[in-house]
Amino acid sequence: MVALIKYEIQKVVLNKSVMGACVVFLLVLGGIFNIYLINSRLHTSFHNTMTNSEAVQKNIEFTSKYVGDLTMKKVQAAMNDYSEERTIDPDGGMFNMYSYYTLNTFAKDSGTLFTSIYDSAQAGKVFPVDKSEIKTLDQAGFNQPETGFLQTGNFPTWSILLDALDRIFILTVLLIIFICSTIFSSEVSSGIIGLLLSTKKGRTQSTIAKLSAAVIISVGIFLFSQIATTLLFQILFGFSGWNVSVQANLMWHVRDFPWFINLLQVFLLTRGFQLICVLSIVGATCMISSMTKSPFTSLAISLGGFFAPQLLLRVIKEGTMHTILYLFPSNNYGTETLLELIQKNEGFLLSSVAGNLLALVGILLLLKLLCDLLAYWRVKVYRIS
């Protein structure tokens, strides 16, 4: 069996179409690195007054002042710092993401406050933010621990990382669907399916080997893209901010999330969930490939099956069908989307975070199992014409 799996992997890897797709994948991956990591929102500078590395160091200086317990004193300090920085450089310079999102979250009328700060900065004055109406942690909707405090710090860089990883997931899925769509249908289109199925192991062990090879290759591609992105992130930004509470990531809208976990734990949780999504996508694509006669047809149907729920979600806004659409990977793979889904007490699957998460994982794994069984059955009963 191991020899068969190695043979199937080699056959896929040496396919010229797959090799070409991998080259395109690497080029697009490099483009995503450039846009979302190397020249991220953190590096915004209207006058190009600093290099990317200087922008990262400046961000560390900004956030280091606020690392630790999230208190109203730190909120007030961050908002005051934003007003002072605008006065020093009214038209741009470094984009202080920490202070910006703090002000946007806690100001009762953030739009008016931003305008007032800008107008005062243009006049060379520091706007007195402490005289504005500011929300408390409770008023802002934060779920706070009974003892201790939420932890704050360098959340902007981790938001950038997870945003980049979510986008790379879609790129990875496209390559995986392209590869898996050839697993069975390429042999039908080339006319060698009859010869393969006439062998002793053609309808049993060979099918299992193909499905196993698809999983191994797909998981390998997923892990490569995720690890490469994380390593580049570490080189560019470091891991500062890993212990920030998920509720204290002000770039997301999960301030009332029930679990008190940090951004590193969110990273591990969402990477694991996306891996489960990959397995379900592999199963569905291989099943489709076993039932079609050409890789192109398999590819078209698989891509349509992946993106269709995303399009339907924009049309169906409520009801049972709306909930069902969120079970598809194209609608739940995003980090913030997943967190918002599983924290729902009503209107989703179950009434707890753990229940919703386990139900989602269980459904996706069940889909993988059913698709594998259907693919196996299809090859088992295939009639050679």
Coordinates of N, CA and C in Angstrom, one line a residue, residues 56 59-61 63-64 67 152-159 161 233-234 237-244 263:
V56 N 8.0 49.2 11.4 CA 7.7 48.1 12.3 C 8.3 48.5 13.7
N59 N 6.1 51.0 15.3 CA 4.9 50.3 15.9 C 5.1 49.7 17.2
I60 N 6.3 49.0 17.3 CA 6.7 48.4 18.6 C 6.8 49.4 19.7
E61 N 7.4 50.6 19.3 CA 7.5 51.7 20.3 C 6.1 52.1 20.8
T63 N 3.2 50.4 20.7 CA 2.4 49.4 21.5 C 3.1 49.0 22.8
S64 N 4.4 49.2 22.9 CA 5.1 48.8 24.1 C 4.6 49.6 25.3
V67 N 1.3 47.6 26.7 CA 1.4 46.2 26.9 C 0.9 45.8 28.4
T152 N -3.7 43.5 26.7 CA -3.6 44.3 25.5 C -2.2 44.3 25.0
G153 N -1.9 44.8 23.8 CA -0.6 44.9 23.3 C -0.6 45.0 21.8
N154 N 0.4 44.4 21.2 CA 0.6 44.5 19.7 C -0.4 43.7 18.9
F155 N -1.6 44.0 19.0 CA -2.6 43.2 18.2 C -2.6 43.6 16.7
P156 N -2.1 44.8 16.2 CA -2.2 45.0 14.8 C -1.4 44.0 13.9
T157 N -0.2 43.6 14.4 CA 0.6 42.7 13.6 C 0.0 41.4 13.5
W158 N -0.6 40.9 14.5 CA -1.3 39.6 14.5 C -2.6 39.6 13.6
S159 N -3.2 40.7 13.6 CA -4.4 40.8 12.7 C -3.9 40.8 11.3
L161 N -1.2 39.2 10.2 CA -0.8 37.8 9.9 C -2.0 37.0 9.6
F233 N 6.4 36.3 8.6 CA 5.9 37.2 9.6 C 6.8 37.4 10.7
Q234 N 7.4 36.3 11.2 CA 8.4 36.4 12.3 C 9.6 37.2 12.0
F237 N 8.0 41.0 11.6 CA 7.4 41.6 12.7 C 7.8 41.1 14.1
G238 N 8.3 39.9 14.1 CA 8.5 39.2 15.4 C 7.2 38.7 15.9
F239 N 7.2 38.1 17.1 CA 6.0 37.5 17.7 C 5.4 38.4 18.8
S240 N 5.8 39.6 18.9 CA 5.2 40.5 19.9 C 3.7 40.6 19.8
G241 N 2.9 40.4 20.9 CA 1.5 40.5 20.8 C 0.8 39.2 20.9
W242 N 1.5 38.1 21.0 CA 0.9 36.8 20.9 C 0.0 36.5 22.1
N243 N 0.2 37.2 23.2 CA -0.6 37.0 24.4 C -1.7 38.0 24.6
V244 N -2.0 38.8 23.6 CA -3.1 39.7 23.7 C -4.4 38.9 23.7
L263 N -4.2 35.5 21.2 CA -4.1 35.5 19.8 C -3.3 34.3 19.3

